Amino acid sequence: MLNSCSEELLNSIDISLPAPEREPQRQYYFIKKLKEMVALKAENAGRSLTYHVETFGCQMNAKDSEKLAGILQSIGYVENESEKADFVIYNTCTVRENANTKVYGRIGYLGSLKSKNPDMMIAMCGCMSQEKHVIEKIKKNYRFVDIVFGTHNIYMLAELIYLKLTEPSDKPLISVFDSASEIVEELPSELKYGFKAGVNIMYGCNNFCSYCIVPYVRGRERSRRPEDIVKEVETLAENGVIEVMLLGQNVNSYGKGLDKEVTFAELLREVSKVEGIKRIRFMTPHPKDLSDSLIEEIAVNPKLCKHVHLPLQSGSTEILKKMNRHYSKDDYLRLVEKIKRKIPGAAITTDIIVGFPGETEEDFEETVDVVKKSGFTSAYTFQYSPRRGTPAAEMPGQISEEVLKSRFERLLEAVHQVTAEITALETGSVKAVLVEEFNTDKQTLTGRLDNNLLVHFEGGENLLGKIVNVKLDECKGFYYIGSLA
Ligand code: 5AD
Ligand code: SF4
């Protein structure tokens, strides 16, 4: 989706002149240059050129992929569902080791596709690209990759493609910045869904949880200006979006460092004034600084989903200290109680890691205890994965694979039991859901409740993207079967 302002920008660029220094004009300059080159290639090939962006990891990456797709579409590439495309980008994640292993396997597969289509271009970006040892490995073992760029220069895709095409070399073009540059606004973006969208409100993280690689690969915290965020939400609403998810690694600290400091609760109030936006979600708050004003805002603001994703990570105060999380087991439980008291019917979901270095059986039991007491509606559970360069990777008491697996299984069992009990309580009630998918085989719809759970029900494709009332007839553990009410 090129919004009207971007069309205007594109038209105003003169490509017979040298490239402008200013952003985003500079990127529009390269988009316009490439548009001509791609059109010529397509004419010679007798067909449109295609692209495929594969996203690994979190919502941040999904959002970045929309920006990459937006740039590729403005250049003239057409989306392809599979990797058999003329331009393939892997937008990678490195939060756990198995994510990296998966990506290397898939890049190998891309190499085999490229040997059949030598004009194919392959790019890799995202969190893995910010790691030095990954870059070394790509240079050594995967020389057929054309472009490698990082998390701080996603916006430069057009410029990098132009460079690669005009100065060909048999080595990958590597453009990874150590730290963040400016935040570039007003670039094209292609929405995955027409009716809901993620909106970045800040980038990076300053928390340095001892197991986590994010602060190293996404850099220090920096917030977008509220007026830019509101403008983006307004444009989205004008284009038919009714639900936005505000994205940041630690949304509670939104606004710090801006010319005029703004709190996250204040930002939410501003965003909720945008006409046409019916639902607002956000990810992710940190339990250490979830403010009362934010809880109050969720309670009173009808556009805010009554759902808080509150990563627990561990239920043991000792382990939380080693994780550098800055709250205790009791702090967390008190916070959960407060949320439930102040926001009746609020759903709380979480992330949990098992097998952090030094975790004893007693520590693990504390985690299970918090799961039982908190009544989560769902929980993402992870086996601890040592990440190179993080303090936890060097800590004594790394847990054996066997113990890790056994605790993980036991945690899953506890989570399933609790979430099934909590979700079953809603059976029989009527809830508003946003219809997100139409399943053509079965002629059924899938809708998302305020609390982020899904319900499948019969209905026509015309309801896609609408908010409708659905009766939750049957609870299937972590989703429902329902009927239009
Ligand atoms: N090992 C396992 N899980 C991790 N997470 C982050 N880093 C690691 C790691 N090294 C989990 C946390 C975080 C979620 C996005 O990923 O639970 O909240
Ligand atoms: Fe990682 Fe902690 Fe920052 Fe979340 S808050 S991104 S877990 S360092």
Coordinates of C-alpha atoms and ligand atoms in Angstrom, one line a residue:
M1 CA 0.0 0.0 0.0
L2 CA 1.6 3.2 -1.2
N3 CA -0.4 5.9 0.7
S4 CA -1.2 9.1 -1.1
C5 CA 1.6 11.0 0.5
S6 CA 4.2 8.5 -0.7
E7 CA 2.8 8.7 -4.3
E8 CA 3.3 12.4 -4.0
L9 CA 6.8 11.9 -2.8
L10 CA 7.6 9.4 -5.6
N11 CA 6.3 11.8 -8.2
S12 CA 8.3 14.7 -6.9
I13 CA 11.7 12.9 -7.3
D14 CA 13.9 13.6 -10.3
I15 CA 16.0 10.6 -11.0
S16 CA 18.2 12.4 -13.6
L17 CA 19.8 14.2 -10.6
P18 CA 22.2 12.6 -8.1
A19 CA 20.5 10.8 -5.2
P20 CA 19.2 13.2 -2.4
E21 CA 20.9 12.9 1.0
R22 CA 17.7 13.3 3.0
E23 CA 15.4 10.4 4.0
P24 CA 12.9 9.2 3.0
Q25 CA 13.4 11.1 -0.4
R26 CA 16.7 9.2 -0.9
Q27 CA 14.9 5.8 -0.7
Y28 CA 12.1 7.0 -3.1
Y29 CA 14.9 8.0 -5.5
F30 CA 16.2 4.4 -5.6
I31 CA 12.6 3.0 -5.7
K32 CA 12.0 5.1 -8.8
K33 CA 15.3 4.1 -10.4
L34 CA 14.6 0.4 -9.7
K35 CA 11.1 0.6 -11.0
E36 CA 12.5 1.3 -14.5
M37 CA 15.1 -1.5 -14.3
V38 CA 12.5 -4.0 -13.0
A39 CA 10.0 -3.0 -15.7
L40 CA 12.7 -3.7 -18.3
K41 CA 13.6 -7.0 -16.9
A42 CA 9.9 -8.0 -16.7
E43 CA 9.5 -7.0 -20.4
N44 CA 12.4 -9.1 -21.4
A45 CA 11.1 -12.0 -19.4
G46 CA 7.6 -11.6 -20.8
R47 CA 6.2 -11.8 -17.2
S48 CA 6.1 -9.9 -13.9
L49 CA 9.0 -10.4 -11.6
T50 CA 8.0 -12.0 -8.2
Y51 CA 9.1 -11.6 -4.6
H52 CA 8.7 -13.6 -1.4
V53 CA 9.4 -12.4 2.1
E54 CA 9.7 -15.2 4.7
T55 CA 9.3 -14.0 8.3
F56 CA 10.8 -15.9 11.2
G57 CA 10.1 -14.8 14.8
C58 CA 8.0 -12.1 16.5
Q59 CA 5.5 -9.4 15.6
M60 CA 8.3 -6.9 15.2
N61 CA 9.7 -9.0 12.4
A62 CA 6.2 -9.4 10.9
K63 CA 5.9 -5.7 10.8
D64 CA 9.3 -5.2 9.3
S65 CA 8.3 -7.7 6.6
E66 CA 5.3 -5.6 5.7
K67 CA 7.7 -2.7 5.1
L68 CA 10.0 -4.9 3.0
A69 CA 7.0 -6.1 0.9
G70 CA 5.9 -2.5 0.5
I71 CA 9.2 -1.4 -0.9
L72 CA 9.4 -4.4 -3.3
Q73 CA 5.9 -3.8 -4.5
S74 CA 6.6 -0.1 -5.2
I75 CA 9.6 -1.3 -7.2
G76 CA 7.3 -3.5 -9.3
Y77 CA 7.7 -6.9 -7.9
V78 CA 4.5 -9.0 -7.5
E79 CA 4.0 -11.2 -4.4
N80 CA 4.6 -15.0 -4.7
E81 CA 3.4 -17.4 -2.1
S82 CA 6.5 -19.7 -2.3
E83 CA 10.3 -19.2 -2.4
K84 CA 10.3 -20.0 -6.1
A85 CA 10.5 -16.3 -6.8
D86 CA 12.8 -13.8 -8.4
F87 CA 13.6 -12.0 -5.1
V88 CA 13.5 -13.8 -1.8
I89 CA 14.1 -12.2 1.6
Y90 CA 14.6 -14.1 4.8
N91 CA 13.7 -11.9 7.7
T92 CA 15.4 -13.8 10.5
C93 CA 15.1 -14.3 14.3
T94 CA 17.8 -15.3 16.7
V95 CA 16.1 -15.3 20.0
R96 CA 16.7 -19.1 20.4
E97 CA 19.4 -21.2 18.8
N98 CA 16.9 -23.5 16.9
A99 CA 15.7 -20.4 15.0
N100 CA 19.2 -20.0 13.6
T101 CA 19.6 -23.6 12.7
K102 CA 16.3 -23.5 10.8
V103 CA 17.4 -20.5 8.8
Y104 CA 20.7 -22.0 7.7
G105 CA 18.8 -25.1 6.4
R106 CA 16.4 -22.9 4.5
I107 CA 19.2 -20.7 3.0
G108 CA 20.8 -23.9 1.7
Y109 CA 17.5 -24.7 -0.1
L110 CA 17.4 -21.2 -1.6
G111 CA 20.9 -21.9 -3.0
S112 CA 19.5 -24.9 -4.9
L113 CA 16.7 -22.8 -6.3
K114 CA 19.2 -20.1 -7.4
S115 CA 21.3 -22.7 -9.3
K116 CA 18.2 -23.2 -11.5
N117 CA 17.4 -19.5 -11.8
P118 CA 20.7 -17.6 -11.8
D119 CA 18.9 -14.2 -12.0
M120 CA 17.3 -14.9 -8.7
M121 CA 18.2 -12.5 -5.9
I122 CA 18.5 -13.6 -2.3
A123 CA 18.6 -11.3 0.7
M124 CA 18.8 -11.9 4.4
C125 CA 18.0 -9.5 7.2
G126 CA 16.7 -9.3 10.7
C127 CA 18.2 -10.2 14.1
M128 CA 20.5 -12.9 12.9
S129 CA 22.2 -10.5 10.5
Q130 CA 23.3 -8.4 13.5
E131 CA 25.5 -11.2 14.8
K132 CA 29.1 -11.1 13.6
H133 CA 29.5 -14.9 13.6
V134 CA 26.5 -15.2 11.3
I135 CA 27.9 -12.8 8.8
E136 CA 31.2 -14.7 8.8
K137 CA 29.3 -17.9 8.1
I138 CA 27.3 -16.4 5.3
K139 CA 30.5 -15.0 3.7
K140 CA 32.2 -18.4 3.9
N141 CA 29.4 -21.0 3.3
Y142 CA 26.6 -19.1 1.5
R143 CA 28.3 -16.8 -1.0
F144 CA 25.3 -17.0 -3.3
V145 CA 23.3 -14.7 -0.9
D146 CA 23.2 -11.3 -2.6
I147 CA 22.5 -8.9 0.2
V148 CA 22.7 -9.1 4.0
F149 CA 21.3 -6.2 6.0
G150 CA 20.4 -5.7 9.6
T151 CA 17.6 -4.5 11.8
H152 CA 18.7 -0.8 11.7
N153 CA 18.6 -0.3 8.0
I154 CA 15.5 -2.1 6.8
Y155 CA 14.4 1.2 5.2
M156 CA 17.4 1.1 2.9
L157 CA 16.3 -2.0 0.9
A158 CA 15.8 -0.2 -2.4
E159 CA 19.2 1.5 -2.2
L160 CA 20.9 -1.8 -1.4
I161 CA 19.2 -3.6 -4.3
Y162 CA 20.3 -0.8 -6.6
L163 CA 23.8 -1.0 -5.4
K164 CA 23.9 -4.8 -5.9
L165 CA 22.4 -4.5 -9.4
T166 CA 24.7 -1.7 -10.6
E167 CA 27.9 -3.0 -9.0
P168 CA 27.6 -6.8 -9.3
S169 CA 30.1 -9.0 -7.4
D170 CA 30.2 -12.7 -6.6
K171 CA 30.3 -11.8 -2.8
P172 CA 27.3 -10.9 -0.7
L173 CA 26.8 -7.1 -0.2
I174 CA 26.9 -6.7 3.5
S175 CA 25.3 -3.6 5.1
V176 CA 24.8 -4.0 8.8
F177 CA 24.9 -1.1 11.2
D178 CA 26.2 -1.6 14.7
S179 CA 23.8 0.9 16.2
A180 CA 20.6 2.5 15.2
S181 CA 20.4 5.4 12.8
E182 CA 17.5 7.7 12.4
I183 CA 13.9 6.5 12.4
V184 CA 12.7 7.0 8.8
E185 CA 9.0 7.7 8.4
E186 CA 6.7 7.6 5.5
L187 CA 8.1 4.6 3.6
P188 CA 5.7 2.3 1.7
S189 CA 4.3 -0.7 3.6
E190 CA 2.2 -3.6 2.4
L191 CA -0.4 -4.9 4.9
K192 CA -0.8 -8.6 5.4
Y193 CA -4.4 -8.1 6.3
G194 CA -6.5 -5.2 5.1
F195 CA -8.3 -4.8 8.4
K196 CA -5.7 -5.1 11.1
A197 CA -2.1 -3.9 11.4
G198 CA 0.9 -3.7 13.7
V199 CA 2.3 -0.2 14.3
N200 CA 5.8 0.2 15.7
I201 CA 5.8 2.7 18.5
M202 CA 9.4 2.2 19.6
Y203 CA 12.5 0.2 18.6
G204 CA 15.1 -1.6 20.7
C205 CA 15.3 -2.5 24.4
N206 CA 17.4 -1.3 27.3
N207 CA 16.5 -4.0 29.8
F208 CA 19.2 -6.5 29.2
C209 CA 17.5 -9.5 30.7
S210 CA 20.5 -11.8 31.1
Y211 CA 19.3 -14.5 28.7
C212 CA 18.1 -12.2 25.9
I213 CA 19.9 -11.2 22.7
V214 CA 17.4 -8.6 21.7
P215 CA 19.2 -5.5 23.1
Y216 CA 22.3 -6.6 21.2
V217 CA 20.7 -7.1 17.9
R218 CA 17.9 -4.4 18.0
G219 CA 19.9 -1.7 19.9
R220 CA 18.9 0.8 22.5
E221 CA 15.4 2.0 23.1
R222 CA 14.1 4.8 20.9
S223 CA 10.5 6.0 20.5
R224 CA 8.7 7.3 17.5
R225 CA 7.1 10.7 17.9
P226 CA 3.4 10.4 18.9
E227 CA 2.3 12.6 16.0
D228 CA 4.0 10.2 13.5
I229 CA 2.3 7.2 15.2
V230 CA -1.1 8.9 15.2
K231 CA -0.7 9.9 11.6
E232 CA 0.1 6.3 10.6
V233 CA -2.9 5.0 12.5
E234 CA -5.1 7.6 10.8
T235 CA -3.8 6.5 7.3
L236 CA -4.5 2.9 8.3
A237 CA -8.0 3.7 9.4
E238 CA -8.7 5.6 6.1
N239 CA -7.6 2.5 4.3
G240 CA -10.0 0.2 6.2
V241 CA -8.0 -1.0 9.2
I242 CA -10.1 -1.3 12.3
E243 CA -7.7 -3.0 14.7
V244 CA -4.1 -1.9 15.5
M245 CA -1.5 -3.5 17.6
L246 CA 1.1 -1.1 19.0
L247 CA 4.5 -2.8 19.0
G248 CA 7.5 -2.3 21.2
Q249 CA 9.9 -4.5 23.2
N250 CA 8.9 -2.7 26.4
V251 CA 6.0 -0.5 25.8
N252 CA 5.9 0.9 29.4
S253 CA 9.0 2.9 28.7
Y254 CA 7.5 4.5 25.6
G255 CA 8.2 8.2 25.3
K256 CA 11.5 8.5 27.2
G257 CA 14.0 10.6 25.3
L258 CA 11.4 12.4 23.1
D259 CA 11.6 16.2 23.0
K260 CA 8.4 16.3 24.9
E261 CA 8.1 13.1 27.1
V262 CA 4.8 11.2 26.6
T263 CA 3.7 8.2 28.6
F264 CA 2.4 5.0 27.0
A265 CA -1.0 5.6 28.6
E266 CA -1.2 9.1 27.0
L267 CA -0.2 7.6 23.6
L268 CA -3.0 5.1 23.9
R269 CA -5.5 7.8 24.6
E270 CA -4.4 9.7 21.5
V271 CA -4.5 6.6 19.3
S272 CA -7.9 5.7 20.5
K273 CA -9.3 9.1 19.3
V274 CA -8.7 8.0 15.7
E275 CA -12.0 7.5 14.0
G276 CA -12.6 4.1 12.5
I277 CA -10.2 2.3 14.8
K278 CA -12.4 0.0 16.9
R279 CA -9.8 -2.2 18.7
I280 CA -6.3 -1.5 20.1
R281 CA -3.9 -4.1 21.3
F282 CA -0.3 -3.7 22.4
M283 CA 2.8 -5.9 22.9
T284 CA 4.8 -6.1 25.2
P285 CA 4.7 -4.5 28.7
H286 CA 7.3 -5.5 31.3
P287 CA 6.0 -6.4 34.7
K288 CA 8.6 -4.3 36.5
D289 CA 7.0 -1.1 35.3
L290 CA 3.4 -1.6 34.4
S291 CA 2.0 1.6 35.7
D292 CA -1.3 2.2 37.5
S293 CA -2.2 4.8 34.9
L294 CA -1.9 2.1 32.2
I295 CA -4.0 -0.3 34.1
E296 CA -6.6 2.4 34.6
E297 CA -6.5 3.3 30.9
I298 CA -7.2 -0.3 29.9
A299 CA -10.0 -0.5 32.4
V300 CA -11.8 2.7 31.1
N301 CA -11.0 2.9 27.4
P302 CA -13.6 0.9 25.4
K303 CA -11.3 0.6 22.4
L304 CA -8.5 -1.1 24.4
C305 CA -8.7 -4.9 24.4
K306 CA -9.0 -6.2 27.9
H307 CA -5.9 -8.3 27.5
V308 CA -2.5 -7.9 29.0
H309 CA 0.5 -10.0 27.8
L310 CA 2.7 -10.1 30.9
P311 CA 5.9 -12.1 30.5
L312 CA 6.6 -14.0 33.7
Q313 CA 9.8 -15.8 32.5
S314 CA 10.2 -17.6 35.9
G315 CA 8.2 -17.9 39.1
S316 CA 11.3 -18.1 41.3
T317 CA 12.5 -14.9 42.8
E318 CA 16.1 -16.2 42.8
I319 CA 16.0 -17.0 39.1
L320 CA 14.3 -13.7 38.3
K321 CA 17.2 -12.0 40.0
K322 CA 19.7 -13.9 37.9
M323 CA 17.6 -13.0 34.8
N324 CA 17.8 -9.3 35.7
R325 CA 14.0 -8.9 35.6
H326 CA 13.7 -6.6 38.6
Y327 CA 10.6 -8.1 40.2
S328 CA 9.9 -11.0 42.6
K329 CA 7.5 -13.8 42.5
D330 CA 5.2 -11.9 45.0
D331 CA 5.5 -8.7 42.9
Y332 CA 4.3 -10.6 39.9
L333 CA 1.4 -12.3 41.7
R334 CA 0.3 -8.9 43.3
L335 CA 0.4 -7.3 39.8
V336 CA -1.8 -10.1 38.4
E337 CA -4.3 -9.6 41.3
K338 CA -4.3 -5.8 40.7
I339 CA -5.0 -6.2 36.9
K340 CA -7.9 -8.7 37.6
R341 CA -9.3 -6.4 40.3
K342 CA -9.2 -3.2 38.2
I343 CA -10.1 -4.7 34.8
P344 CA -12.9 -7.2 35.4
G345 CA -12.7 -10.1 33.0
A346 CA -9.2 -9.2 31.8
A347 CA -7.3 -12.0 30.1
I348 CA -3.6 -12.4 31.1
T349 CA -1.2 -14.2 28.9
T350 CA 2.5 -14.8 29.4
D351 CA 5.9 -16.1 28.3
I352 CA 7.8 -18.6 30.4
I353 CA 11.4 -20.0 30.1
V354 CA 12.3 -23.3 31.7
G355 CA 15.8 -24.5 32.4
F356 CA 17.6 -21.1 33.0
P357 CA 21.1 -21.8 34.4
G358 CA 21.1 -22.8 38.1
E359 CA 17.3 -23.5 38.0
T360 CA 16.7 -26.1 40.8
E361 CA 13.7 -28.3 41.1
E362 CA 12.3 -25.9 43.8
D363 CA 12.7 -22.9 41.4
F364 CA 10.9 -24.8 38.7
E365 CA 8.1 -25.6 41.2
E366 CA 7.7 -21.9 42.0
T367 CA 7.1 -21.3 38.3
V368 CA 4.4 -24.0 38.2
D369 CA 2.9 -22.4 41.3
V370 CA 2.6 -19.0 39.6
V371 CA 1.0 -20.7 36.6
K372 CA -1.6 -22.3 38.9
K373 CA -2.3 -19.0 40.8
S374 CA -2.3 -16.6 37.9
G375 CA -5.0 -18.1 35.7
F376 CA -3.4 -17.4 32.4
T377 CA -5.6 -17.7 29.3
S378 CA -2.5 -18.8 27.4
A379 CA 1.2 -19.1 27.8
Y380 CA 4.1 -19.3 25.4
T381 CA 6.6 -21.7 26.9
F382 CA 10.3 -21.9 25.9
Q383 CA 13.3 -24.1 26.7
Y384 CA 16.2 -21.9 27.7
S385 CA 18.6 -21.5 24.8
P386 CA 22.1 -20.0 25.5
R387 CA 22.7 -17.0 23.2
R388 CA 26.3 -16.1 22.5
G389 CA 27.3 -12.8 24.1
T390 CA 24.6 -12.8 26.8
P391 CA 25.6 -13.0 30.5
A392 CA 23.4 -16.1 31.1
A393 CA 25.3 -18.1 28.5
E394 CA 28.4 -17.9 30.7
M395 CA 26.6 -18.6 34.0
P396 CA 27.4 -21.8 35.9
G397 CA 24.8 -24.5 36.3
Q398 CA 23.6 -24.9 32.7
I399 CA 20.8 -27.4 32.7
S400 CA 21.1 -30.8 31.0
E401 CA 19.0 -31.5 27.9
E402 CA 17.2 -34.3 29.8
V403 CA 16.1 -32.1 32.7
L404 CA 15.2 -29.3 30.4
K405 CA 12.9 -31.5 28.4
S406 CA 11.3 -33.1 31.4
R407 CA 10.6 -29.7 33.1
F408 CA 9.3 -28.4 29.8
E409 CA 6.8 -31.3 29.5
R410 CA 5.6 -30.8 33.1
L411 CA 5.2 -27.0 32.6
L412 CA 3.2 -27.6 29.4
E413 CA 0.9 -30.0 31.3
A414 CA 0.3 -27.4 34.0
V415 CA -0.2 -24.6 31.5
H416 CA -2.7 -26.7 29.5
Q417 CA -4.7 -27.6 32.6
V418 CA -5.0 -24.0 33.8
T419 CA -5.7 -22.4 30.5
A420 CA -8.3 -25.1 29.7
E421 CA -10.0 -24.3 33.0
I422 CA -10.0 -20.6 32.5
T423 CA -11.1 -20.6 28.9
A424 CA -13.9 -23.1 29.7
L425 CA -15.5 -20.5 32.1
E426 CA -16.5 -18.4 29.1
T427 CA -18.4 -21.3 27.4
G428 CA -22.0 -20.2 26.6
S429 CA -21.2 -16.5 26.6
V430 CA -21.6 -14.2 23.6
K431 CA -18.5 -12.2 22.7
A432 CA -17.5 -9.7 20.0
V433 CA -14.9 -11.1 17.6
L434 CA -12.9 -9.7 14.7
V435 CA -13.3 -12.1 11.8
E436 CA -9.8 -12.8 10.5
E437 CA -9.9 -15.8 8.3
F438 CA -12.3 -17.5 5.9
N439 CA -11.7 -21.2 5.5
T440 CA -12.9 -22.0 1.9
D441 CA -12.9 -25.8 2.4
K442 CA -15.3 -25.8 5.3
Q443 CA -17.0 -22.5 4.7
T444 CA -16.1 -21.5 8.2
L445 CA -14.8 -18.3 9.7
T446 CA -12.1 -17.8 12.4
G447 CA -12.5 -14.8 14.7
R448 CA -10.3 -13.4 17.4
L449 CA -11.8 -12.5 20.8
D450 CA -10.8 -9.4 22.8
N451 CA -8.6 -11.8 24.9
N452 CA -6.7 -13.0 21.8
L453 CA -8.3 -16.5 21.8
L454 CA -9.8 -17.8 18.6
V455 CA -13.3 -19.1 17.8
H456 CA -14.3 -21.0 14.7
F457 CA -17.9 -20.7 13.4
E458 CA -20.1 -20.9 10.3
G459 CA -20.5 -17.8 8.2
G460 CA -19.9 -16.1 4.9
E461 CA -16.8 -14.6 3.5
N462 CA -18.6 -11.2 3.5
L463 CA -18.0 -11.0 7.3
L464 CA -14.2 -11.0 6.9
G465 CA -12.7 -8.0 8.6
K466 CA -15.9 -7.2 10.5
I467 CA -16.6 -7.3 14.3
V468 CA -19.5 -9.7 15.0
N469 CA -21.1 -11.3 18.0
V470 CA -20.5 -15.0 18.4
K471 CA -21.8 -17.4 21.0
L472 CA -19.0 -19.6 22.4
D473 CA -20.8 -23.0 22.2
E474 CA -17.9 -25.3 23.0
C475 CA -14.5 -24.9 24.5
K476 CA -11.7 -26.9 22.9
G477 CA -9.0 -26.1 25.4
F478 CA -7.3 -23.1 23.8
Y479 CA -10.0 -22.2 21.2
Y480 CA -13.8 -22.4 20.8
I481 CA -16.4 -23.6 18.4
G482 CA -19.2 -21.1 18.2
S483 CA -22.1 -19.8 16.2
L484 CA -23.2 -16.3 15.1
A485 CA -25.3 -14.7 17.7
Ligands
5AD1 N1 16.0 -18.8 25.6 C1 14.7 -19.2 25.6 N2 13.7 -18.3 25.5 C2 14.0 -17.0 25.3 N3 13.2 -15.9 25.2 C3 14.1 -14.8 25.0 N4 15.4 -15.2 25.0 C4 15.3 -16.6 25.2 C5 16.4 -17.6 25.4 N5 17.6 -17.2 25.3 C6 11.8 -15.9 25.2 C7 11.3 -15.0 26.4 C8 10.7 -13.8 25.6 C9 10.2 -14.5 24.4 C10 9.9 -13.6 23.2 O1 11.3 -15.4 24.0 O2 10.3 -15.7 27.1 O3 9.7 -13.2 26.4
SF4_2 FE1 14.6 -9.3 25.8 FE2 14.1 -8.5 28.3 FE3 14.2 -6.7 26.4 FE4 12.1 -8.5 26.4 S1 12.5 -6.9 28.0 S2 13.4 -7.8 24.6 S3 13.2 -10.3 27.2 S4 15.9 -7.9 27.1

